[in-house]
Each structure stands twice: as structure tokens, then as C-alpha cells.
PDB file of C-alpha atoms in Angstrom:
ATOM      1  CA  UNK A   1      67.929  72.973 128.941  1.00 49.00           C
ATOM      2  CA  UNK A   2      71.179  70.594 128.521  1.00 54.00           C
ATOM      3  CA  UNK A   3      74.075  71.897 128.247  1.00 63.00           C
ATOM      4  CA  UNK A   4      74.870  70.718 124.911  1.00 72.00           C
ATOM      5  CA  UNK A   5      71.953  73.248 123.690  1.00 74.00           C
ATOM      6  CA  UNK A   6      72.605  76.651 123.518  1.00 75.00           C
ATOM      7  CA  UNK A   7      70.829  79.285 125.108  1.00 81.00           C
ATOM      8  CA  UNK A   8      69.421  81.766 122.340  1.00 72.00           C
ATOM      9  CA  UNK A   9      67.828  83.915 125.016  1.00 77.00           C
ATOM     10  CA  UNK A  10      70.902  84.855 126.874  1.00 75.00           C
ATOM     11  CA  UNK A  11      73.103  84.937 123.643  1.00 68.00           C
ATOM     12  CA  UNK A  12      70.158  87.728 121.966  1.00 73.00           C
ATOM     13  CA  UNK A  13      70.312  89.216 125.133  1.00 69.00           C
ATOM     14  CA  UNK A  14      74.060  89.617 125.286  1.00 80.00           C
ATOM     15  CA  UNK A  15      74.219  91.130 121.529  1.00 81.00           C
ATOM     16  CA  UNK A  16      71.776  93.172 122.335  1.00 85.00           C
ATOM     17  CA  UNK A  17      74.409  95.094 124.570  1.00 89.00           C
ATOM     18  CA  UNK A  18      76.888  95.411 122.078  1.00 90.00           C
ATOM     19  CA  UNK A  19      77.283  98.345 120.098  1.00 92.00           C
ATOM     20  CA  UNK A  20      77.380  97.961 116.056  1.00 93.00           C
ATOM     21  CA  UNK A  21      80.716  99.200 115.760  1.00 94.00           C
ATOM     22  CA  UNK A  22      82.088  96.282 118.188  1.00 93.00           C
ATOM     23  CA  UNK A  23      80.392  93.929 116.169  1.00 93.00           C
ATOM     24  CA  UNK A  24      81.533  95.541 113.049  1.00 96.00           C
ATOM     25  CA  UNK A  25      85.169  95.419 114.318  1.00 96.00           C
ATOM     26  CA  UNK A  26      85.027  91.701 115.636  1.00 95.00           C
ATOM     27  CA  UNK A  27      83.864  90.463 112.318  1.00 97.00           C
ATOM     28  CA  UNK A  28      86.090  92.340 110.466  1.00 98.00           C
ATOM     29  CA  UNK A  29      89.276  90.841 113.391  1.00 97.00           C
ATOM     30  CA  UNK A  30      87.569  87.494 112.712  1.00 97.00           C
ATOM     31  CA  UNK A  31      88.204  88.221 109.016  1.00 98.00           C
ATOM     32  CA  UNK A  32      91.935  89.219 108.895  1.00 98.00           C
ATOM     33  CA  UNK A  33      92.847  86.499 111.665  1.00 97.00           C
ATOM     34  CA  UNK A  34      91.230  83.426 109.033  1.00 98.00           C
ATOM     35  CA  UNK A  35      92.754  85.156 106.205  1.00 98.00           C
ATOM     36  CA  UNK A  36      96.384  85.207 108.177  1.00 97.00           C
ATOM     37  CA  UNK A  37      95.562  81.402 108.546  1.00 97.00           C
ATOM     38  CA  UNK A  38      94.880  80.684 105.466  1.00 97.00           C
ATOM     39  CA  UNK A  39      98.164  82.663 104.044  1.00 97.00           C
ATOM     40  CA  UNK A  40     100.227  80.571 105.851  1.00 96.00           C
ATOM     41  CA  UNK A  41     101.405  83.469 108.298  1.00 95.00           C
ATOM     42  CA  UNK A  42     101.177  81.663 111.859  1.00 91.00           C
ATOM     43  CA  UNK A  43     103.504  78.983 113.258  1.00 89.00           C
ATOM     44  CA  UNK A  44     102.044  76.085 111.546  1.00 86.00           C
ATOM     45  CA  UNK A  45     102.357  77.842 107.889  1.00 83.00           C
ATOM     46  CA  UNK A  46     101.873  75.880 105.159  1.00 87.00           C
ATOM     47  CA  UNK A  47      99.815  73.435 106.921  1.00 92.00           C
ATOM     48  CA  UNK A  48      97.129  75.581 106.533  1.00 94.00           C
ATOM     49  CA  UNK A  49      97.438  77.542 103.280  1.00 96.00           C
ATOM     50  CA  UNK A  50      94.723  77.799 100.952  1.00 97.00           C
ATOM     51  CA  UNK A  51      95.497  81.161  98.455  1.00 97.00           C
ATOM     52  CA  UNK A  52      91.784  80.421  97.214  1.00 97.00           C
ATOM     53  CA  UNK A  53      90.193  80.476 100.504  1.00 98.00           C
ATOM     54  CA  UNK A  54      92.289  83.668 101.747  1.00 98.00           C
ATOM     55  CA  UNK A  55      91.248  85.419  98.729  1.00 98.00           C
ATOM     56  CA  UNK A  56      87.399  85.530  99.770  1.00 98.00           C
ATOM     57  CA  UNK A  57      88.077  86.187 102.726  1.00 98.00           C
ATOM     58  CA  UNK A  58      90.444  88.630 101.921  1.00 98.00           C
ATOM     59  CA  UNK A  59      87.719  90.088  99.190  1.00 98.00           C
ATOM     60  CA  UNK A  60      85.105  89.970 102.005  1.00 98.00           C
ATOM     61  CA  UNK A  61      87.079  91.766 104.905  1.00 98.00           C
ATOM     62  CA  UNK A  62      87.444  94.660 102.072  1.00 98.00           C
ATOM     63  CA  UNK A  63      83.735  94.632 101.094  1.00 98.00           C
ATOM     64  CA  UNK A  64      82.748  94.926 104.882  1.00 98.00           C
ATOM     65  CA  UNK A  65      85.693  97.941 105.689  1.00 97.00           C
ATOM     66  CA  UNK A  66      84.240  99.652 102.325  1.00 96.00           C
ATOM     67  CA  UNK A  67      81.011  99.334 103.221  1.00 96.00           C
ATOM     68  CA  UNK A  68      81.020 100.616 106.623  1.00 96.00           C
ATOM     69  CA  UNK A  69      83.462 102.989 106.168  1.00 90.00           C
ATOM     70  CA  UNK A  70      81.171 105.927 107.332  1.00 90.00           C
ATOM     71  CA  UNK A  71      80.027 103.950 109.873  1.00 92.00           C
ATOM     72  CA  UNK A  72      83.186 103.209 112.398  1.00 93.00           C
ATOM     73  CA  UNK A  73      85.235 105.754 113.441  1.00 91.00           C
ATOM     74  CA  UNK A  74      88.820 106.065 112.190  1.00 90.00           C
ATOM     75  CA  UNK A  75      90.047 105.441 114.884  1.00 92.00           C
ATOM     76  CA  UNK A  76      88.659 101.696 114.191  1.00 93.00           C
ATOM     77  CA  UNK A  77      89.072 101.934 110.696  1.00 94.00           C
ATOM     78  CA  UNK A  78      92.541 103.381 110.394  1.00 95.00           C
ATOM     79  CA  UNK A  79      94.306  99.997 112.032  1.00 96.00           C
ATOM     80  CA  UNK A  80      91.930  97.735 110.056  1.00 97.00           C
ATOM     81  CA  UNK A  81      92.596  99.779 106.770  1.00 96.00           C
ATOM     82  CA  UNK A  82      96.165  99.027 107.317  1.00 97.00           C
ATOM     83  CA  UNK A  83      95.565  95.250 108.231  1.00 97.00           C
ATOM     84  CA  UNK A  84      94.158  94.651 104.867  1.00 98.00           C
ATOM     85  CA  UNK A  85      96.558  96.165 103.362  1.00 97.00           C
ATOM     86  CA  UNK A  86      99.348  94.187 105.255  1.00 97.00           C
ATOM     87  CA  UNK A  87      97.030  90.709 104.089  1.00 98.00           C
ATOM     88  CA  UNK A  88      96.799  91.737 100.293  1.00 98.00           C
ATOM     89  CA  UNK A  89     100.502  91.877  99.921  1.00 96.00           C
ATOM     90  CA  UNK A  90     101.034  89.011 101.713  1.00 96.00           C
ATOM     91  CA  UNK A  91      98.735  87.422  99.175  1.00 97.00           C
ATOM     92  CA  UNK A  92     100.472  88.782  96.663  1.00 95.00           C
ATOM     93  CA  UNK A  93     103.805  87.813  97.733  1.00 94.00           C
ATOM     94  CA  UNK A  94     102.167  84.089  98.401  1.00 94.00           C
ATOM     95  CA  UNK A  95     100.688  84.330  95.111  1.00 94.00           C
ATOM     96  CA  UNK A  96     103.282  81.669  92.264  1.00 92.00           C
ATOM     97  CA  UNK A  97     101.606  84.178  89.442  1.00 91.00           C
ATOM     98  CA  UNK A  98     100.829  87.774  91.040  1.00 86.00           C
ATOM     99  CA  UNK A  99      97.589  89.084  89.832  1.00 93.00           C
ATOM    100  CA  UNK A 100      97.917  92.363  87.914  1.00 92.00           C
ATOM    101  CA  UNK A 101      97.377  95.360  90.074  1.00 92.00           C
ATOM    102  CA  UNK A 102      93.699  96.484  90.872  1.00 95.00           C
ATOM    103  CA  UNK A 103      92.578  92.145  90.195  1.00 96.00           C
ATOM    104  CA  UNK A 104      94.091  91.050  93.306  1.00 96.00           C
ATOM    105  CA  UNK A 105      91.387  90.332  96.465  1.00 97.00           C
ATOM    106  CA  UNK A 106      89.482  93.114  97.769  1.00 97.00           C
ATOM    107  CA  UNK A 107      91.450  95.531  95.081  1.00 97.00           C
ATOM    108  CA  UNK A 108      87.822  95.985  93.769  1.00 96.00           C
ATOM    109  CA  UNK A 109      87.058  98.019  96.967  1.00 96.00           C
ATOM    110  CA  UNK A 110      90.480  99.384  97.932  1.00 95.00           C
ATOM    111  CA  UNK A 111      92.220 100.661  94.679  1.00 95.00           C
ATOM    112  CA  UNK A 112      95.468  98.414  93.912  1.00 95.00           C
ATOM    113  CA  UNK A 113      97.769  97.648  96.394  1.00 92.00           C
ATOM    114  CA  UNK A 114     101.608  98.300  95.825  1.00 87.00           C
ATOM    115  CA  UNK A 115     104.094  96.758  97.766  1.00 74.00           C
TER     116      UNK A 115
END
């Protein structure tokens, strides 16, 4: 096998060992840290920003926390809970016409978010 070809085996073999919970929690990390990105909220800023793209995956991070809500602990759930929360008003502040509570991204999912 070259190196430029991965090696399923070992990578089904290594997510085998990994309970869902981690996974859940690295996706939903994965998630926030693209959104951030895409807000404009690391050193480069604006270079990045793209309000459309953060809002799905903004709207997606909430649909995943929503939807395995009962299935991570809150001790996983409480800091990611929060995270969203931190990314939808950031959105909202980003955002040259605010949408009306409850319409912003993920609001669907998490009730509206006040600043």
C-alpha cells in the first residue's frame, strides 16, 4: 500500500475503539471551531467570513446537540450548549440585518437566543 492511500483497515479499526459520545463531541468541536472561522472570530477575521456558510453550520451543530441530547452526558453537553450559544450571538452581532428572534441559525432547535 503507498503511502498516498489510506489505510481503511486500521482507520475502522481505530473508530471502532472510540466511544459514541467522543465521536459525538468531536463532530460537534469540529462544528463550532468552522463556524468560529467562518464568523470571522480568529486572527485572520474577515479573511474568512462567510455569514451564509456559518449559518449551516451553525444550524447543524444545533440539530446534532438537539438530537443527542439524551445521549451525552451533561457534563459534555453543558459546555457545548453554551458554545452554541456563544456562536449564535456572534452571528447575530455579525449579522448587517439581525434576524428576528427564534429565525436566527439553529434557533429552530434551541428556542431564541437573547443577547
Amino acid at each position: 500500500m503507498s503511502e498516498e492511500t489510506p489505510d481503511f483497515n486500521a482507520m475502522t479499526r481505530d473508530i471502532a475503539e472510540v466511544p459514541a459520545v467522543e465521536v459525538i463531541v468531536t463532530v460537534a468541536v469540529n462544528l463550532m471551531s468552522a463556524a468560529a472561522v467562518k464568523l470571522g472570530l480568529t486572527e485572520e477575521g474577515a479573511k474568512h467570513k462567510d455569514l451564509d456558510e456559518a449559518r449551516k453550520l451553525i444550524h447543524a451543530l444545533a440539530g446534532l446537540l438537539d438530537g443527542s441530547a439524551t445521549e451525552i452526558s451533561s457534563f459534555h453537553a453543558a459546555p457545548l450548549r453554551d458554545g452554541l450559544k456563544s456562536l449564535q450571538l456572534a452571528f447575530r452581532e455579525a449579522s448587517l440585518v439581525p434576524d428576528e428572534p427564534g429565525q436566527g441559525p439553529g434557533e429552530k432547535y434551541t428556542g431564541p437566543v437573547y443577547g
